[in-house]
Structures are given as C-alpha cells and as structure tokens.
Amino acid sequence: YSDKDRPSFNILAKSGILWDTEREDAILQGNLIHHLLGLINTNMDVDSAFDAMIRDGDITYDEVGPLKKKILQIIHHPKLNVYYEADTQRPDRIVVSNNNATIIDYKTGKKSTTHHRQLNEYATALQNMGYVIKNKIIVYIDKSIIPEFI
C-alpha cells in the first residue's frame, strides 16, 4: 500500500516480500528450532519433542533428519550440553520485572511436599543471582486449575 499524498509512506505485506526466498526459509527454520527447543528440557526429551511436532503437523517425517541434526548439535555442544542434563533445574516459567522474579511450575497429579521443595530450590538459585522472589506458584492441573502460592 502506498499513499499518493505521501510517496515515502509504504506498507508491504511480509509474506509478499518473503515468498519463496532464502530469508523466508531461514525464518521458518528458526521458528521451528525455537519451538523444538521450547519442548526440550533435557537431552532425554528430543525424541518426544519431534514426535509431538510430527503429531501436531508442524513438521513432516522428511524434515526430521536435518532438524534433529541441528538440535543435537545444540544440546550436545561442549559448551551447552551441561544445560541439557537430566539433573538441570528448569522451572516452567519465570517472570522477571525489574529485579523481582515470580516462579511458576505446573504440576499434574496429586499435591506433594516435593513440589514445594523444588520451587524453593529454584527460588534459592534465583536469589543467589541477585533476584528478589516476589511469588512462588505451583499450578496444579486436574479437573480444575488450582494455583498454590507458597
């Protein structure tokens, strides 16, 4: 779109600019990799992440090979692999505003004191990094949603 009274004013549709270009392919590839990495907590989650992407129609079987190779290069990289080990702590959500942090962890099943201990470990790690913990929330997901502030 352009305005005849303001020739410098132009609006272009993103898909029109990027259609069938290397840039569009790079953006789509980047989005897929970001989505996959969001599904992977530890190195044990790679196969289930790809299964979910195929099941949801986000990728085809033909796309698995090159994507999986790239994902494995990331999570097995010598400077990154420690962050994908099974014992790595990773809360489901951290919201940071200024220097205040809220930790949210989602749980299915029955309540357990181990959930409190887990959130307290996350909080201690964040406090050691200089954050002030505003809230620690466990969201129990069952027939109803029950947020528990600890």
mmCIF file with all atom_site columns, C-alpha atoms in Angstrom:
data_model
loop_
_atom_site.group_PDB
_atom_site.id
_atom_site.type_symbol
_atom_site.label_atom_id
_atom_site.label_alt_id
_atom_site.label_comp_id
_atom_site.label_asym_id
_atom_site.label_entity_id
_atom_site.label_seq_id
_atom_site.pdbx_PDB_ins_code
_atom_site.Cartn_x
_atom_site.Cartn_y
_atom_site.Cartn_z
_atom_site.occupancy
_atom_site.B_iso_or_equiv
_atom_site.pdbx_formal_charge
_atom_site.auth_seq_id
_atom_site.auth_comp_id
_atom_site.auth_asym_id
_atom_site.auth_atom_id
_atom_site.pdbx_PDB_model_num
ATOM 1   C CA . TYR A 1 1   ? 0.000   0.000   0.000  1.00 0.00 ? 1   TYR A CA 1
ATOM 2   C CA . SER A 1 2   ? 1.215   3.493   -0.720 1.00 0.00 ? 2   SER A CA 1
ATOM 3   C CA . ASP A 1 3   ? -0.325  6.904   -0.236 1.00 0.00 ? 3   ASP A CA 1
ATOM 4   C CA . LYS A 1 4   ? -0.247  9.250   -3.257 1.00 0.00 ? 4   LYS A CA 1
ATOM 5   C CA . ASP A 1 5   ? -0.020  12.294  -0.985 1.00 0.00 ? 5   ASP A CA 1
ATOM 6   C CA . ARG A 1 6   ? 2.894   10.801  0.953  1.00 0.00 ? 6   ARG A CA 1
ATOM 7   C CA . PRO A 1 7   ? 5.088   8.915   -1.528 1.00 0.00 ? 7   PRO A CA 1
ATOM 8   C CA . SER A 1 8   ? 7.548   7.851   1.176  1.00 0.00 ? 8   SER A CA 1
ATOM 9   C CA . PHE A 1 9   ? 4.771   6.005   3.057  1.00 0.00 ? 9   PHE A CA 1
ATOM 10  C CA . ASN A 1 10  ? 4.617   2.332   2.027  1.00 0.00 ? 10  ASN A CA 1
ATOM 11  C CA . ILE A 1 11  ? 3.189   -0.733  3.720  1.00 0.00 ? 11  ILE A CA 1
ATOM 12  C CA . LEU A 1 12  ? 4.295   -4.104  2.409  1.00 0.00 ? 12  LEU A CA 1
ATOM 13  C CA . ALA A 1 13  ? 2.862   -7.488  3.336  1.00 0.00 ? 13  ALA A CA 1
ATOM 14  C CA . LYS A 1 14  ? 5.584   -9.574  4.926  1.00 0.00 ? 14  LYS A CA 1
ATOM 15  C CA . SER A 1 15  ? 4.578   -12.744 3.115  1.00 0.00 ? 15  SER A CA 1
ATOM 16  C CA . GLY A 1 16  ? 4.682   -10.920 -0.210 1.00 0.00 ? 16  GLY A CA 1
ATOM 17  C CA . ILE A 1 17  ? 8.273   -9.834  0.362  1.00 0.00 ? 17  ILE A CA 1
ATOM 18  C CA . LEU A 1 18  ? 9.472   -13.174 1.653  1.00 0.00 ? 18  LEU A CA 1
ATOM 19  C CA . TRP A 1 19  ? 7.624   -15.599 -0.583 1.00 0.00 ? 19  TRP A CA 1
ATOM 20  C CA . ASP A 1 20  ? 9.959   -18.308 -1.939 1.00 0.00 ? 20  ASP A CA 1
ATOM 21  C CA . THR A 1 21  ? 13.098  -16.634 -0.676 1.00 0.00 ? 21  THR A CA 1
ATOM 22  C CA . GLU A 1 22  ? 16.059  -17.806 1.332  1.00 0.00 ? 22  GLU A CA 1
ATOM 23  C CA . ARG A 1 23  ? 15.096  -15.314 4.024  1.00 0.00 ? 23  ARG A CA 1
ATOM 24  C CA . GLU A 1 24  ? 11.644  -16.864 4.421  1.00 0.00 ? 24  GLU A CA 1
ATOM 25  C CA . ASP A 1 25  ? 13.200  -20.323 4.680  1.00 0.00 ? 25  ASP A CA 1
ATOM 26  C CA . ALA A 1 26  ? 15.623  -19.077 7.339  1.00 0.00 ? 26  ALA A CA 1
ATOM 27  C CA . ILE A 1 27  ? 12.790  -17.514 9.355  1.00 0.00 ? 27  ILE A CA 1
ATOM 28  C CA . LEU A 1 28  ? 10.673  -20.679 9.155  1.00 0.00 ? 28  LEU A CA 1
ATOM 29  C CA . GLN A 1 29  ? 13.679  -22.828 10.116 1.00 0.00 ? 29  GLN A CA 1
ATOM 30  C CA . GLY A 1 30  ? 14.432  -20.519 13.044 1.00 0.00 ? 30  GLY A CA 1
ATOM 31  C CA . ASN A 1 31  ? 10.836  -20.673 14.248 1.00 0.00 ? 31  ASN A CA 1
ATOM 32  C CA . LEU A 1 32  ? 10.851  -24.484 14.108 1.00 0.00 ? 32  LEU A CA 1
ATOM 33  C CA . ILE A 1 33  ? 14.133  -24.687 16.018 1.00 0.00 ? 33  ILE A CA 1
ATOM 34  C CA . HIS A 1 34  ? 12.877  -22.255 18.673 1.00 0.00 ? 34  HIS A CA 1
ATOM 35  C CA . HIS A 1 35  ? 9.666   -24.254 19.055 1.00 0.00 ? 35  HIS A CA 1
ATOM 36  C CA . LEU A 1 36  ? 11.548  -27.541 19.320 1.00 0.00 ? 36  LEU A CA 1
ATOM 37  C CA . LEU A 1 37  ? 13.976  -26.181 21.896 1.00 0.00 ? 37  LEU A CA 1
ATOM 38  C CA . GLY A 1 38  ? 10.989  -24.975 23.912 1.00 0.00 ? 38  GLY A CA 1
ATOM 39  C CA . LEU A 1 39  ? 9.781   -28.582 24.085 1.00 0.00 ? 39  LEU A CA 1
ATOM 40  C CA . ILE A 1 40  ? 13.156  -29.905 25.259 1.00 0.00 ? 40  ILE A CA 1
ATOM 41  C CA . ASN A 1 41  ? 14.013  -29.693 28.942 1.00 0.00 ? 41  ASN A CA 1
ATOM 42  C CA . THR A 1 42  ? 16.746  -32.337 28.922 1.00 0.00 ? 42  THR A CA 1
ATOM 43  C CA . ASN A 1 43  ? 18.561  -34.415 26.337 1.00 0.00 ? 43  ASN A CA 1
ATOM 44  C CA . MET A 1 44  ? 16.057  -37.193 27.068 1.00 0.00 ? 44  MET A CA 1
ATOM 45  C CA . ASP A 1 45  ? 13.211  -35.102 25.576 1.00 0.00 ? 45  ASP A CA 1
ATOM 46  C CA . VAL A 1 46  ? 14.476  -34.882 21.986 1.00 0.00 ? 46  VAL A CA 1
ATOM 47  C CA . ASP A 1 47  ? 12.548  -37.823 20.539 1.00 0.00 ? 47  ASP A CA 1
ATOM 48  C CA . SER A 1 48  ? 9.295   -36.900 22.271 1.00 0.00 ? 48  SER A CA 1
ATOM 49  C CA . ALA A 1 49  ? 9.646   -33.298 21.047 1.00 0.00 ? 49  ALA A CA 1
ATOM 50  C CA . PHE A 1 50  ? 9.963   -34.483 17.450 1.00 0.00 ? 50  PHE A CA 1
ATOM 51  C CA . ASP A 1 51  ? 7.078   -36.927 17.927 1.00 0.00 ? 51  ASP A CA 1
ATOM 52  C CA . ALA A 1 52  ? 4.897   -34.064 19.165 1.00 0.00 ? 52  ALA A CA 1
ATOM 53  C CA . MET A 1 53  ? 5.875   -31.824 16.242 1.00 0.00 ? 53  MET A CA 1
ATOM 54  C CA . ILE A 1 54  ? 5.012   -34.587 13.745 1.00 0.00 ? 54  ILE A CA 1
ATOM 55  C CA . ARG A 1 55  ? 1.769   -35.448 15.545 1.00 0.00 ? 55  ARG A CA 1
ATOM 56  C CA . ASP A 1 56  ? 0.711   -31.770 15.565 1.00 0.00 ? 56  ASP A CA 1
ATOM 57  C CA . GLY A 1 57  ? 1.514   -31.393 11.869 1.00 0.00 ? 57  GLY A CA 1
ATOM 58  C CA . ASP A 1 58  ? 4.271   -28.840 12.467 1.00 0.00 ? 58  ASP A CA 1
ATOM 59  C CA . ILE A 1 59  ? 6.850   -30.917 10.586 1.00 0.00 ? 59  ILE A CA 1
ATOM 60  C CA . THR A 1 60  ? 6.892   -33.922 8.263  1.00 0.00 ? 60  THR A CA 1
ATOM 61  C CA . TYR A 1 61  ? 8.960   -37.081 8.614  1.00 0.00 ? 61  TYR A CA 1
ATOM 62  C CA . ASP A 1 62  ? 11.205  -35.762 5.811  1.00 0.00 ? 62  ASP A CA 1
ATOM 63  C CA . GLU A 1 63  ? 12.068  -32.681 7.881  1.00 0.00 ? 63  GLU A CA 1
ATOM 64  C CA . VAL A 1 64  ? 13.091  -34.642 10.986 1.00 0.00 ? 64  VAL A CA 1
ATOM 65  C CA . GLY A 1 65  ? 16.601  -35.598 9.835  1.00 0.00 ? 65  GLY A CA 1
ATOM 66  C CA . PRO A 1 66  ? 18.058  -32.127 9.199  1.00 0.00 ? 66  PRO A CA 1
ATOM 67  C CA . LEU A 1 67  ? 16.230  -30.537 12.147 1.00 0.00 ? 67  LEU A CA 1
ATOM 68  C CA . LYS A 1 68  ? 17.230  -33.296 14.557 1.00 0.00 ? 68  LYS A CA 1
ATOM 69  C CA . LYS A 1 69  ? 20.857  -32.989 13.443 1.00 0.00 ? 69  LYS A CA 1
ATOM 70  C CA . LYS A 1 70  ? 20.788  -29.253 14.243 1.00 0.00 ? 70  LYS A CA 1
ATOM 71  C CA . ILE A 1 71  ? 19.031  -29.773 17.613 1.00 0.00 ? 71  ILE A CA 1
ATOM 72  C CA . LEU A 1 72  ? 21.519  -32.463 18.620 1.00 0.00 ? 72  LEU A CA 1
ATOM 73  C CA . GLN A 1 73  ? 24.409  -30.167 17.675 1.00 0.00 ? 73  GLN A CA 1
ATOM 74  C CA . ILE A 1 74  ? 22.966  -27.598 20.078 1.00 0.00 ? 74  ILE A CA 1
ATOM 75  C CA . ILE A 1 75  ? 22.231  -29.843 23.059 1.00 0.00 ? 75  ILE A CA 1
ATOM 76  C CA . HIS A 1 76  ? 25.446  -31.866 22.697 1.00 0.00 ? 76  HIS A CA 1
ATOM 77  C CA . HIS A 1 77  ? 27.664  -28.842 22.099 1.00 0.00 ? 77  HIS A CA 1
ATOM 78  C CA . PRO A 1 78  ? 30.571  -28.988 24.574 1.00 0.00 ? 78  PRO A CA 1
ATOM 79  C CA . LYS A 1 79  ? 29.757  -25.538 25.945 1.00 0.00 ? 79  LYS A CA 1
ATOM 80  C CA . LEU A 1 80  ? 25.988  -26.147 26.154 1.00 0.00 ? 80  LEU A CA 1
ATOM 81  C CA . ASN A 1 81  ? 25.450  -29.834 26.977 1.00 0.00 ? 81  ASN A CA 1
ATOM 82  C CA . VAL A 1 82  ? 25.585  -29.293 30.749 1.00 0.00 ? 82  VAL A CA 1
ATOM 83  C CA . TYR A 1 83  ? 22.371  -27.251 30.444 1.00 0.00 ? 83  TYR A CA 1
ATOM 84  C CA . TYR A 1 84  ? 20.503  -30.205 28.950 1.00 0.00 ? 84  TYR A CA 1
ATOM 85  C CA . GLU A 1 85  ? 21.456  -32.837 31.500 1.00 0.00 ? 85  GLU A CA 1
ATOM 86  C CA . ALA A 1 86  ? 18.683  -34.628 33.338 1.00 0.00 ? 86  ALA A CA 1
ATOM 87  C CA . ASP A 1 87  ? 19.513  -33.078 36.701 1.00 0.00 ? 87  ASP A CA 1
ATOM 88  C CA . THR A 1 88  ? 19.345  -29.497 35.399 1.00 0.00 ? 88  THR A CA 1
ATOM 89  C CA . GLN A 1 89  ? 16.837  -27.320 37.249 1.00 0.00 ? 89  GLN A CA 1
ATOM 90  C CA . ARG A 1 90  ? 14.358  -25.633 34.966 1.00 0.00 ? 90  ARG A CA 1
ATOM 91  C CA . PRO A 1 91  ? 11.137  -24.126 36.233 1.00 0.00 ? 91  PRO A CA 1
ATOM 92  C CA . ASP A 1 92  ? 8.231   -23.989 33.809 1.00 0.00 ? 92  ASP A CA 1
ATOM 93  C CA . ARG A 1 93  ? 8.012   -20.203 33.882 1.00 0.00 ? 93  ARG A CA 1
ATOM 94  C CA . ILE A 1 94  ? 9.956   -17.314 35.396 1.00 0.00 ? 94  ILE A CA 1
ATOM 95  C CA . VAL A 1 95  ? 8.576   -13.808 35.122 1.00 0.00 ? 95  VAL A CA 1
ATOM 96  C CA . VAL A 1 96  ? 11.078  -11.046 35.841 1.00 0.00 ? 96  VAL A CA 1
ATOM 97  C CA . SER A 1 97  ? 10.080  -7.436  36.353 1.00 0.00 ? 97  SER A CA 1
ATOM 98  C CA . ASN A 1 98  ? 12.891  -5.105  37.340 1.00 0.00 ? 98  ASN A CA 1
ATOM 99  C CA . ASN A 1 99  ? 14.728  -7.210  39.912 1.00 0.00 ? 99  ASN A CA 1
ATOM 100 C CA . ASN A 1 100 ? 11.661  -9.158  41.099 1.00 0.00 ? 100 ASN A CA 1
ATOM 101 C CA . ALA A 1 101 ? 11.066  -12.731 39.990 1.00 0.00 ? 101 ALA A CA 1
ATOM 102 C CA . THR A 1 102 ? 7.941   -14.871 40.091 1.00 0.00 ? 102 THR A CA 1
ATOM 103 C CA . ILE A 1 103 ? 8.416   -18.616 39.635 1.00 0.00 ? 103 ILE A CA 1
ATOM 104 C CA . ILE A 1 104 ? 5.578   -20.727 38.261 1.00 0.00 ? 104 ILE A CA 1
ATOM 105 C CA . ASP A 1 105 ? 5.694   -24.512 37.995 1.00 0.00 ? 105 ASP A CA 1
ATOM 106 C CA . TYR A 1 106 ? 2.885   -26.638 36.552 1.00 0.00 ? 106 TYR A CA 1
ATOM 107 C CA . LYS A 1 107 ? 2.026   -29.991 38.081 1.00 0.00 ? 107 LYS A CA 1
ATOM 108 C CA . THR A 1 108 ? -0.442  -32.705 37.215 1.00 0.00 ? 108 THR A CA 1
ATOM 109 C CA . GLY A 1 109 ? -1.458  -35.286 39.740 1.00 0.00 ? 109 GLY A CA 1
ATOM 110 C CA . LYS A 1 110 ? -1.580  -35.081 43.497 1.00 0.00 ? 110 LYS A CA 1
ATOM 111 C CA . LYS A 1 111 ? -0.050  -32.393 45.673 1.00 0.00 ? 111 LYS A CA 1
ATOM 112 C CA . SER A 1 112 ? 3.301   -33.249 47.186 1.00 0.00 ? 112 SER A CA 1
ATOM 113 C CA . THR A 1 113 ? 5.746   -31.605 49.550 1.00 0.00 ? 113 THR A CA 1
ATOM 114 C CA . THR A 1 114 ? 8.462   -32.318 46.982 1.00 0.00 ? 114 THR A CA 1
ATOM 115 C CA . HIS A 1 115 ? 6.828   -29.678 44.767 1.00 0.00 ? 115 HIS A CA 1
ATOM 116 C CA . HIS A 1 116 ? 7.382   -27.050 47.478 1.00 0.00 ? 116 HIS A CA 1
ATOM 117 C CA . ARG A 1 117 ? 10.985  -28.140 47.893 1.00 0.00 ? 117 ARG A CA 1
ATOM 118 C CA . GLN A 1 118 ? 11.519  -27.919 44.129 1.00 0.00 ? 118 GLN A CA 1
ATOM 119 C CA . LEU A 1 119 ? 10.159  -24.348 43.954 1.00 0.00 ? 119 LEU A CA 1
ATOM 120 C CA . ASN A 1 120 ? 12.244  -23.350 46.956 1.00 0.00 ? 120 ASN A CA 1
ATOM 121 C CA . GLU A 1 121 ? 15.364  -24.684 45.178 1.00 0.00 ? 121 GLU A CA 1
ATOM 122 C CA . TYR A 1 122 ? 14.523  -22.580 42.108 1.00 0.00 ? 122 TYR A CA 1
ATOM 123 C CA . ALA A 1 123 ? 13.991  -19.563 44.374 1.00 0.00 ? 123 ALA A CA 1
ATOM 124 C CA . THR A 1 124 ? 17.336  -20.073 46.120 1.00 0.00 ? 124 THR A CA 1
ATOM 125 C CA . ALA A 1 125 ? 19.124  -20.269 42.766 1.00 0.00 ? 125 ALA A CA 1
ATOM 126 C CA . LEU A 1 126 ? 17.491  -17.027 41.617 1.00 0.00 ? 126 LEU A CA 1
ATOM 127 C CA . GLN A 1 127 ? 18.226  -15.302 44.931 1.00 0.00 ? 127 GLN A CA 1
ATOM 128 C CA . ASN A 1 128 ? 21.872  -16.303 44.556 1.00 0.00 ? 128 ASN A CA 1
ATOM 129 C CA . MET A 1 129 ? 21.790  -14.482 41.207 1.00 0.00 ? 129 MET A CA 1
ATOM 130 C CA . GLY A 1 130 ? 20.547  -11.342 42.957 1.00 0.00 ? 130 GLY A CA 1
ATOM 131 C CA . TYR A 1 131 ? 16.801  -11.539 42.267 1.00 0.00 ? 131 TYR A CA 1
ATOM 132 C CA . VAL A 1 132 ? 14.119  -10.806 44.832 1.00 0.00 ? 132 VAL A CA 1
ATOM 133 C CA . ILE A 1 133 ? 11.486  -13.536 44.800 1.00 0.00 ? 133 ILE A CA 1
ATOM 134 C CA . LYS A 1 134 ? 8.043   -11.967 44.552 1.00 0.00 ? 134 LYS A CA 1
ATOM 135 C CA . ASN A 1 135 ? 5.966   -15.157 44.202 1.00 0.00 ? 135 ASN A CA 1
ATOM 136 C CA . LYS A 1 136 ? 6.426   -18.911 44.096 1.00 0.00 ? 136 LYS A CA 1
ATOM 137 C CA . ILE A 1 137 ? 3.403   -20.533 42.469 1.00 0.00 ? 137 ILE A CA 1
ATOM 138 C CA . ILE A 1 138 ? 2.578   -24.175 41.875 1.00 0.00 ? 138 ILE A CA 1
ATOM 139 C CA . VAL A 1 139 ? -0.304  -24.583 39.434 1.00 0.00 ? 139 VAL A CA 1
ATOM 140 C CA . TYR A 1 140 ? -1.995  -27.930 39.948 1.00 0.00 ? 140 TYR A CA 1
ATOM 141 C CA . ILE A 1 141 ? -3.731  -29.032 36.771 1.00 0.00 ? 141 ILE A CA 1
ATOM 142 C CA . ASP A 1 142 ? -6.546  -31.540 37.107 1.00 0.00 ? 142 ASP A CA 1
ATOM 143 C CA . LYS A 1 143 ? -10.313 -31.237 36.639 1.00 0.00 ? 143 LYS A CA 1
ATOM 144 C CA . SER A 1 144 ? -9.873  -27.744 37.983 1.00 0.00 ? 144 SER A CA 1
ATOM 145 C CA . ILE A 1 145 ? -6.906  -25.409 37.983 1.00 0.00 ? 145 ILE A CA 1
ATOM 146 C CA . ILE A 1 146 ? -5.564  -24.695 41.471 1.00 0.00 ? 146 ILE A CA 1
ATOM 147 C CA . PRO A 1 147 ? -2.765  -22.137 41.830 1.00 0.00 ? 147 PRO A CA 1
ATOM 148 C CA . GLU A 1 148 ? -0.969  -22.521 45.149 1.00 0.00 ? 148 GLU A CA 1
ATOM 149 C CA . PHE A 1 149 ? 1.186   -19.630 46.332 1.00 0.00 ? 149 PHE A CA 1
ATOM 150 C CA . ILE A 1 150 ? 3.965   -20.792 48.636 1.00 0.00 ? 150 ILE A CA 1
#
